[in-house]
Coordinates of C-alpha atoms in Angstrom, one line a residue:
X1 CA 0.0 0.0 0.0
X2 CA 0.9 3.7 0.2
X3 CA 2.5 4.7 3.2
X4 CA 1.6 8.5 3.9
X5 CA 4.4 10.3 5.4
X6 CA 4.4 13.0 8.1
X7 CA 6.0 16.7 8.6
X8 CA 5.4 17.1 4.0
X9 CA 4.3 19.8 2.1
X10 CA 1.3 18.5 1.3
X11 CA -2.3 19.6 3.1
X12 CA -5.4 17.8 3.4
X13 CA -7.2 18.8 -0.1
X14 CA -10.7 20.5 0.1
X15 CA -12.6 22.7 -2.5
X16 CA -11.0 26.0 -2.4
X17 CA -12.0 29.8 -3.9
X18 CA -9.7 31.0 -6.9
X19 CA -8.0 33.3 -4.7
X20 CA -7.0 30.1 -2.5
X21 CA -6.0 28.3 -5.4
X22 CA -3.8 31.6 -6.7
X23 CA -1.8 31.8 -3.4
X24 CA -1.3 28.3 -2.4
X25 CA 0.5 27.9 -5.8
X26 CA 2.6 31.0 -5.3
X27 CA 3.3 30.3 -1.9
X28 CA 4.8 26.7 -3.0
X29 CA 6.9 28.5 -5.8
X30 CA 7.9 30.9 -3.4
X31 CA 9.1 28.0 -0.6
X32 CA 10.8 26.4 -3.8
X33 CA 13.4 29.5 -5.0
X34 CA 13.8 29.8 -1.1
X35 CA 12.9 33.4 -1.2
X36 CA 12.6 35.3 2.4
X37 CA 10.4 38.1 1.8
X38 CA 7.2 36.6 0.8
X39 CA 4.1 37.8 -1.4
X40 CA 2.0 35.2 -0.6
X41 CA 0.1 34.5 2.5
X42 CA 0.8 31.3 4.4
X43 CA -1.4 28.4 3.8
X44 CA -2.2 27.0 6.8
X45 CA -2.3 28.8 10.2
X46 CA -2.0 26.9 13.8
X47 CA -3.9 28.3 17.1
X48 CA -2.5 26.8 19.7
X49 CA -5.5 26.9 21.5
X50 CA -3.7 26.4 25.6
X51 CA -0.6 25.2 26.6
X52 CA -2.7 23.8 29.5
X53 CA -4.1 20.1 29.9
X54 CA -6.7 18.2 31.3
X55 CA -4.9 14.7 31.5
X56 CA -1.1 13.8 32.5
X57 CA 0.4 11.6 29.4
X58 CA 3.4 9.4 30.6
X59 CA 5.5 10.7 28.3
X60 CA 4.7 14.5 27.8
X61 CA 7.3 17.0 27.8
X62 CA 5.4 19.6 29.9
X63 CA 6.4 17.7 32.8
X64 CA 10.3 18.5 31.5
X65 CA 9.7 22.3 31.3
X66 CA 8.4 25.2 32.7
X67 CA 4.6 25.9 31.2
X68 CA 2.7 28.7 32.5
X69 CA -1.1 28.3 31.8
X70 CA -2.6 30.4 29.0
X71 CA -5.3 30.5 26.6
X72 CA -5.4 32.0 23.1
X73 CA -7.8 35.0 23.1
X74 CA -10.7 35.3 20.9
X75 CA -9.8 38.2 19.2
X76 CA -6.7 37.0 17.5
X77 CA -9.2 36.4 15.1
X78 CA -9.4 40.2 14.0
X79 CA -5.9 40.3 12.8
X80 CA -5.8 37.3 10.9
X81 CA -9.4 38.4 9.2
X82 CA -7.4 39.0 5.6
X83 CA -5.1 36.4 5.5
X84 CA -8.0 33.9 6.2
X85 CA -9.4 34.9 2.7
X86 CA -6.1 33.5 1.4
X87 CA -4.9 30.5 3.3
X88 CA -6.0 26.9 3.2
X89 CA -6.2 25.8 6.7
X90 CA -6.6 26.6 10.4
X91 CA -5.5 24.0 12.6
X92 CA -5.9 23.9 16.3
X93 CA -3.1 22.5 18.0
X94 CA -0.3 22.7 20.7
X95 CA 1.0 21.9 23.6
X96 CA -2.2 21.3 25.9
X97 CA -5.8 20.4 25.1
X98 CA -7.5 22.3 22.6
X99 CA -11.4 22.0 23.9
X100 CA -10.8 23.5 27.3
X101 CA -10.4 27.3 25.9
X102 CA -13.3 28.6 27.4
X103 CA -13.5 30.1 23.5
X104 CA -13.2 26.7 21.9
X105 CA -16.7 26.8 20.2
X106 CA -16.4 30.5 19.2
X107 CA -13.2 30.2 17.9
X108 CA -14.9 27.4 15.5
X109 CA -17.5 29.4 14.5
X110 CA -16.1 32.6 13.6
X111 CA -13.4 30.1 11.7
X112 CA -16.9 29.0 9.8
X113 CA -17.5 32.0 8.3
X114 CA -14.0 31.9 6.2
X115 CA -13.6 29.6 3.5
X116 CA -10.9 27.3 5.5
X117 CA -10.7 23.9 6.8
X118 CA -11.3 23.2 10.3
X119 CA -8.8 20.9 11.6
X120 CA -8.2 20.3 15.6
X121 CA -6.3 17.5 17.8
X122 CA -7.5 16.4 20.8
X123 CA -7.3 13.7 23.6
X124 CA -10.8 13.3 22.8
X125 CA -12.0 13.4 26.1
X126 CA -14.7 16.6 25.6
X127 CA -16.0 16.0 22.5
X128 CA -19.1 15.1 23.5
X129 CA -19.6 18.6 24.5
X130 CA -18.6 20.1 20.7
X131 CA -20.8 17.0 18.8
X132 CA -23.1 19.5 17.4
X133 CA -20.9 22.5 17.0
X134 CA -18.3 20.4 14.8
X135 CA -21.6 19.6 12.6
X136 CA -23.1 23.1 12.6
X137 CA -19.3 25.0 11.9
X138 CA -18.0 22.1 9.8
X139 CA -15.1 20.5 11.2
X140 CA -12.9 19.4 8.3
X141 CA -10.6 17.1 10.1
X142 CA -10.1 15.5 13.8
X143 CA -7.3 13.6 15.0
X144 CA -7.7 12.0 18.4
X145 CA -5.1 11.0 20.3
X146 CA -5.0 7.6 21.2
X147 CA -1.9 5.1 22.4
X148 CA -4.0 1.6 23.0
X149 CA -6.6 -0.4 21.6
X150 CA -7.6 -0.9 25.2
X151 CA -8.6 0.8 28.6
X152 CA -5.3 -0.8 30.1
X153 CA -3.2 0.3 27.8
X154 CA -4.6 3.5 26.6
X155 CA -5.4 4.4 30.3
X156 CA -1.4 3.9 31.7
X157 CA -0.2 6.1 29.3
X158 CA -2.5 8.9 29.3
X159 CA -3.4 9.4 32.8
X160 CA -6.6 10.3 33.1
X161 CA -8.1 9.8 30.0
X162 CA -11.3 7.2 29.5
X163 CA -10.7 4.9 26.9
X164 CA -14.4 3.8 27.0
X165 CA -15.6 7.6 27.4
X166 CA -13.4 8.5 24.4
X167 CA -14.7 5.6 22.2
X168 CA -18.4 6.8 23.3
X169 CA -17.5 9.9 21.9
X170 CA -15.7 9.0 18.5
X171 CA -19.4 6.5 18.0
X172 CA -21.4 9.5 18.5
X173 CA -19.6 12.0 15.8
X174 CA -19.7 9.1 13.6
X175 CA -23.4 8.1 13.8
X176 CA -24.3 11.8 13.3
X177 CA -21.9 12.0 10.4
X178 CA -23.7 9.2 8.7
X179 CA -27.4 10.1 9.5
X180 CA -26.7 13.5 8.3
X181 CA -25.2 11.7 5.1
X182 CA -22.0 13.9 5.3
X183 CA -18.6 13.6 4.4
X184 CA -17.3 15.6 6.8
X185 CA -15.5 15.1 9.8
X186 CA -12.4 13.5 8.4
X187 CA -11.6 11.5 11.5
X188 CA -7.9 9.7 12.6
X189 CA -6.3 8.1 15.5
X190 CA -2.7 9.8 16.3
X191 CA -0.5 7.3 18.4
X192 CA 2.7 7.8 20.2
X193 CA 4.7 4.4 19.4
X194 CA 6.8 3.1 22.6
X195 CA 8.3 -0.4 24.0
X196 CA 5.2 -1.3 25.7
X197 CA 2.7 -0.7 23.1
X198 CA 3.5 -0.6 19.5
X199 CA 2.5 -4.5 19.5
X200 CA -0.7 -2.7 19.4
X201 CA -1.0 -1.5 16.3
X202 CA -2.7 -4.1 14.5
X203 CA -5.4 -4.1 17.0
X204 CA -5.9 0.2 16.9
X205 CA -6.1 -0.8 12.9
X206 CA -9.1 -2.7 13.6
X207 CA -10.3 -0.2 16.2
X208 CA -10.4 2.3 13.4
X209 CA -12.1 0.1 11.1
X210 CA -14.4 -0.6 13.7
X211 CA -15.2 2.7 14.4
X212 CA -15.7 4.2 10.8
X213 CA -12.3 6.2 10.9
X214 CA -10.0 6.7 8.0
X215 CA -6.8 6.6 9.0
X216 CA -4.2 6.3 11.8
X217 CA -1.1 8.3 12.2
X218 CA 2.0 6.8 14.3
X219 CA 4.6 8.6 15.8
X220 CA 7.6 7.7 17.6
X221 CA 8.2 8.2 21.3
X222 CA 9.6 11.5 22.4
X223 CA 11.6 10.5 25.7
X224 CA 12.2 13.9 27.4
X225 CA 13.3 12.6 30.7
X226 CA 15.4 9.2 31.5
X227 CA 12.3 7.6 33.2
X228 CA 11.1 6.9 29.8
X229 CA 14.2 5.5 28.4
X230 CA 13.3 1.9 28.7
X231 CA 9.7 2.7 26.1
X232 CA 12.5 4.2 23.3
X233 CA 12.2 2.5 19.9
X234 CA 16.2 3.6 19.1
X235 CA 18.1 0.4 17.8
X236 CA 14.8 -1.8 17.7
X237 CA 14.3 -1.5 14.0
X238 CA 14.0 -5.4 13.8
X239 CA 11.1 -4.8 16.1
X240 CA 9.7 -1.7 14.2
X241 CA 10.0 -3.2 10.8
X242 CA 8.1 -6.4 11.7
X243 CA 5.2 -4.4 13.1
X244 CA 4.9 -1.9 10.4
X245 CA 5.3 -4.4 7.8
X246 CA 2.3 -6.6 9.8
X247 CA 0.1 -3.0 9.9
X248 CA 0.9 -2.3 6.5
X249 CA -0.7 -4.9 5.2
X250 CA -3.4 -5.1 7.8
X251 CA -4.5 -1.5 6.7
X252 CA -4.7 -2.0 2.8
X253 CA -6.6 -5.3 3.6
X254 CA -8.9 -3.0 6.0
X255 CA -8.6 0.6 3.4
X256 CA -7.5 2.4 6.1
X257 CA -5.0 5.3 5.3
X258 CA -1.8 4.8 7.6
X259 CA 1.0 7.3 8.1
X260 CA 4.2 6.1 9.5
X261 CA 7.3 7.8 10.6
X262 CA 10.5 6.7 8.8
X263 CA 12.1 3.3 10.5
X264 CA 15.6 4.2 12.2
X265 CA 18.4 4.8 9.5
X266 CA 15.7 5.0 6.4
X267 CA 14.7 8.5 6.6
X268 CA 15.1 10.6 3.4
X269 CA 17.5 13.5 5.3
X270 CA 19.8 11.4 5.2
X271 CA 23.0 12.5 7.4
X272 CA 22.1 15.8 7.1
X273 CA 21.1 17.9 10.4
X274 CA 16.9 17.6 9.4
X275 CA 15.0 17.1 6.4
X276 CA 14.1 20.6 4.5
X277 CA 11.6 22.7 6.9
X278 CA 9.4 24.5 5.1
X279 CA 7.3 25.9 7.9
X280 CA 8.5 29.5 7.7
X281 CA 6.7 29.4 4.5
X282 CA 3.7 27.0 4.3
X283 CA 2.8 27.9 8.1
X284 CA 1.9 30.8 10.7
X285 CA 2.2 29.3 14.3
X286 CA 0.3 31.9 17.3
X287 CA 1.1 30.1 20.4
X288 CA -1.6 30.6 23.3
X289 CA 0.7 33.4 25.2
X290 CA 0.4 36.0 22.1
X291 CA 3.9 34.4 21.1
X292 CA 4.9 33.5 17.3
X293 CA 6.9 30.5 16.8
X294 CA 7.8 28.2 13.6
X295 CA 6.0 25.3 14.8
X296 CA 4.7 23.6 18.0
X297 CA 8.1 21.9 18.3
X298 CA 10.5 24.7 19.3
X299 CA 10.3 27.7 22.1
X300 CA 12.1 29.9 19.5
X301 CA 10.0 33.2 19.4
X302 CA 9.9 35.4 16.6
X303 CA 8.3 38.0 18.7
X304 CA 4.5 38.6 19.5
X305 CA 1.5 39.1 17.4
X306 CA 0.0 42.0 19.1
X307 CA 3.7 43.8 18.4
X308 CA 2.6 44.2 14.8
X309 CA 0.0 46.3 13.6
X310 CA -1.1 44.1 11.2
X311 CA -0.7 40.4 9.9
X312 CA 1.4 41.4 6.5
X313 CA 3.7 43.1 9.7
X314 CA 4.2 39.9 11.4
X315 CA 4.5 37.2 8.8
X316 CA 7.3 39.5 6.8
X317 CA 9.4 40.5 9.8
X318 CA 12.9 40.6 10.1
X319 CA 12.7 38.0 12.2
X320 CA 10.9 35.6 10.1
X321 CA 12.8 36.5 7.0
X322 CA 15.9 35.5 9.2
X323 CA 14.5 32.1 10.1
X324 CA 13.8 31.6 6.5
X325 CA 17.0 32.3 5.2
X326 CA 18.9 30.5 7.8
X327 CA 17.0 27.4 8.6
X328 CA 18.1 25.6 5.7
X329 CA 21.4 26.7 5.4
X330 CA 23.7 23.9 4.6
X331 CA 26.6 25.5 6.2
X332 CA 25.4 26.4 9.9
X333 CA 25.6 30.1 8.9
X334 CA 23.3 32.8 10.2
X335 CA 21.6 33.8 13.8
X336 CA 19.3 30.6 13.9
X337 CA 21.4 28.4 11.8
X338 CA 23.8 29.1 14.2
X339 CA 21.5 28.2 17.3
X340 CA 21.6 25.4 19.0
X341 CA 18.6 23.4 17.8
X342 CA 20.5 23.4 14.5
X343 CA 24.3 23.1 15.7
X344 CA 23.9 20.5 18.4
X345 CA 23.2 17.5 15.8
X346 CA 25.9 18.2 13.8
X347 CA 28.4 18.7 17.6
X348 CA 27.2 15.3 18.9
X349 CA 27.7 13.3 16.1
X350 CA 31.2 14.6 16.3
X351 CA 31.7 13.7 19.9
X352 CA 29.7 10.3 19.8
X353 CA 32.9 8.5 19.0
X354 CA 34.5 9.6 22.2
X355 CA 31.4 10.1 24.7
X356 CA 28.5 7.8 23.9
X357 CA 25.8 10.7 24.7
X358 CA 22.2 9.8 25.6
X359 CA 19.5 11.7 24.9
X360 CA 18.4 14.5 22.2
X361 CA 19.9 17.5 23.2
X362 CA 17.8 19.2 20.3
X363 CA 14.6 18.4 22.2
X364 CA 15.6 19.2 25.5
X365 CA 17.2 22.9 24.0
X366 CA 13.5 23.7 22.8
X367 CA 12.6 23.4 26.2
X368 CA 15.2 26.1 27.5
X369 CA 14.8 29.8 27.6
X370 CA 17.5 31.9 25.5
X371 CA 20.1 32.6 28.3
X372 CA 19.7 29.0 28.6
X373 CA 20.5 27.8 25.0
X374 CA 23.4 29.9 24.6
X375 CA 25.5 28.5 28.0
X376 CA 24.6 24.9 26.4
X377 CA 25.9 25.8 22.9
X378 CA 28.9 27.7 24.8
X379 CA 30.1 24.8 27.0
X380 CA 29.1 22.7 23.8
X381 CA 31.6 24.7 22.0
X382 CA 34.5 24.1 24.5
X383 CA 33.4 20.5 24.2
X384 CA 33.8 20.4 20.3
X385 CA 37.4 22.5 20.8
X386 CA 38.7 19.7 23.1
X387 CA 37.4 17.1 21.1
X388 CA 39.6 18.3 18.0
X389 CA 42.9 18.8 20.5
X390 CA 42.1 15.0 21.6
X391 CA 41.5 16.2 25.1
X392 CA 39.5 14.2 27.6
X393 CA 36.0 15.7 28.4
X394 CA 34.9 13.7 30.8
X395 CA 36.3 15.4 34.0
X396 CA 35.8 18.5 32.6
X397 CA 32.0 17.8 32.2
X398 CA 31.6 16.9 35.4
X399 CA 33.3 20.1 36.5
X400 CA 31.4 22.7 34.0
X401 CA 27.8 20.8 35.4
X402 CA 28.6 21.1 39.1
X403 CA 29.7 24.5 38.6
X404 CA 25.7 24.9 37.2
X405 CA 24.1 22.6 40.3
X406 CA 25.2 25.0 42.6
X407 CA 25.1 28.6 40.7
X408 CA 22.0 28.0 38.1
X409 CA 19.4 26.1 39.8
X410 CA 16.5 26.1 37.2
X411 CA 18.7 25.4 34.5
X412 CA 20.4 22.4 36.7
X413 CA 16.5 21.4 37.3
X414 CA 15.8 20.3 34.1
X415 CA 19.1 19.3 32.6
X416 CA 20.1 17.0 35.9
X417 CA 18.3 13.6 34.6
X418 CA 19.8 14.4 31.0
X419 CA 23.9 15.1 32.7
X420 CA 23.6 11.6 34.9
X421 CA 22.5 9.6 31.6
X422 CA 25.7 11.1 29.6
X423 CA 27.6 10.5 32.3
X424 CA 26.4 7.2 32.5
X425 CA 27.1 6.6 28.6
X426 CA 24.7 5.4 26.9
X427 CA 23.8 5.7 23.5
X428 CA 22.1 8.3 21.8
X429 CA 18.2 7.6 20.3
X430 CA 16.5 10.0 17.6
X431 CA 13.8 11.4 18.7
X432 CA 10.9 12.4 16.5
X433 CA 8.4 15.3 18.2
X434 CA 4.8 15.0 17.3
X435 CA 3.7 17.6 14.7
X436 CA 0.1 17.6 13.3
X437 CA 0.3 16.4 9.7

């Protein structure tokens, strides 16, 4: 079958107005030459509705970083009023649960009145409360997260979600869909593969059969702190193939869509730092505190919407024509090339010969304020220094961290679990972070 792939170009495909059709074309020719300053408008825009939560996930990396509690105001809305006219998409999506912004079905239904598709991810928990506002504003597209085909499994990993209240939910949407004889929501699972469930997968295909839903979505396990370690899928590829190839056919037998993340050592970037991002260009990410960032996966901030006096302001500033210059830059070159979330790959595969390092430093940086990120990419700089001269880092490691233990206490907080696993040597998983389509 074909195996859809995450984190492309491509966009869920809907019926769009000529002027739709007229910028999504010049925005892809503009992402092509590279260009910085853009004429077009993006074609999808993500809301993330709250960084806060209404369940505890095993694995989250809230519980690895500081996350004060916001929602996204109603009235971000106003601003992006012309650019709506232009782009494709809105999706709503980040860091916590989308449906418990008091604004949730506003937000939907002054989104309704634009000629966009509606697309949101959620635990699934609250739907039941949104059943017939995602009929009468049109949800395009839901993706439920979902990381067992059971309450015992589902129910470990995401504390405090109902398995059986979540299914309850996904059979009333459905039978609604159908008695209404529409086409419309587009519905997927979205699970988080680990150690202790990814035998699973044949059974959530059936689930979605079962249920009437069109495709599931699999990503791999982000471990963000060394309690998690143990559910990483690094160096199981034996493991991974034999499931994906079982799934594989399981979901062509059963025509459900799947979407799998590349298997260790197969994916198309190759040895380079990250595959081509394109979401300076395809994308406009509003985070919940006012913020702008290139994607849900990085604290990078390319200032705040309300600094701008209007969209055109924000989505050609300096400093998202500098993010779209540098971000692909073969060389390293430039102020965010030259960061840490792009640097550190290309530093620890250097030092892996001498110093097996565990965990993804790239991940954890996103995490880290900007103080933060430039002491790591300082003492990361010594490291790579010394590692040319052939001089042992190991003692000086230990020095440089105790020096922070004592003297930089929220830093320490957070990086502690990370030092003792380096220090401890193990080897060094990749990490993929969950990104809606």
């Amino acid at each position: 079958m074909n195996i859809l792939r995450a984190k492309t170009t491509d966009l869920f495909q809907s019926k769009l107005s000529e002027k739709q059709k007229q910028n999504s074309a010049l925005n892809i020719k503009e992402m092509e030459a590279n260009l910085t300053k853009l004429e077009s408008y993006p074609r999808r825009i993500v809301l993330e509705m709250t960084s806060a939560c209404n369940i505890k996930c095993i694995f989250c990396g809230r519980d690895e970083a500081e996350f004060n509690q916001t929602y996204l105001k109603l009235d971000v809305l106003d601003k992006l009023d012309s650019v709506l006219d232009y782009c494709e998409e809105v999706t709503l999506f980040g860091w916590g649960e989308p449906t418990i912004n008091p604004k949730f079905k506003q937000f939907l239904q002054k989104l309704n009145k634009k000629n966009v598709r509606k697309y949101f991810v959620t635990n699934g928990t609250r739907l039941d409360k949104f059943i017939d506002d995602i009929f009468d504003y049109k949800v395009d597209i839901i993706a439920v997260s979902l990381d067992g085909a059971d309450a015992k499994t589902n129910d470990r990993i995401r504390v405090g979600a109902k398995f059986e209240k979540i299914i309850e939910n996904i059979k009333a949407i459905i039978a609604k869909k159908e008695s209404l004889n529409l086409s419309y929501p587009y519905m997927n699972f979205v699970f988080v593969a680990m150690e202790s469930n990814i035998r699973e997968l044949p059974k959530m295909i059936k689930l979605a059969k079962e249920l009437k839903m069109q495709e599931v979505k699999v990503v791999f396990l982000s471990a963000f702190s060394t309690e998690m370690l143990k559910e990483s899928l690094y160096n199981k590829q034996d493991l991974v193939k034999s499931v994906f190839d079982e799934v594989a056919l399981l979901a062509d037998k059963l025509n459900i869509k799947l979407k799998l993340p590349y298997i260790q050592g197969e994916d198309i970037a190759g040895d380079k730092y990250h595959k081509p991002c394109f979401v300076g260009w395809r994308d406009f990410f509003i985070g919940s505190d006012d913020s702008i960032r290139p994607c849900q996966s990085t604290s990078l901030k390319l200032g705040n919407l309300s600094d701008f006096d209007s969209f055109e302001l924000a989505w050609n500033s300096k400093e998202m024509q500098d993010f779209r210059k540098n971000v692909n830059a073969e060389n390293g070159g430039g102020e965010y090339a030259n960061s840490v979330q792009t640097l550190l790959p290309k530093l620890t595969r250097k030092l892996e010969q001498k110093v097996k390092l565990y965990s993804n430093w790239q991940c954890i940086c996103t995490r880290l304020g900007e103080k933060e990120k430039r002491l790591i990419f300082g003492i990361l700089r010594i490291l790579r220094i010394l590692e040319i001269l052939k001089i042992p880092t190991q003692n000086l490691l230990k020095t440089i961290f105790s020096f922070i233990s004592f003297f930089i206490f929220p830093l320490n907080r957070r990086l502690k679990p990370y030092l003792q696993t380096y220090l401890q040597t193990h080897p060094s998983p990749s990490v993929e972070v969950r990104y809606a389509n």
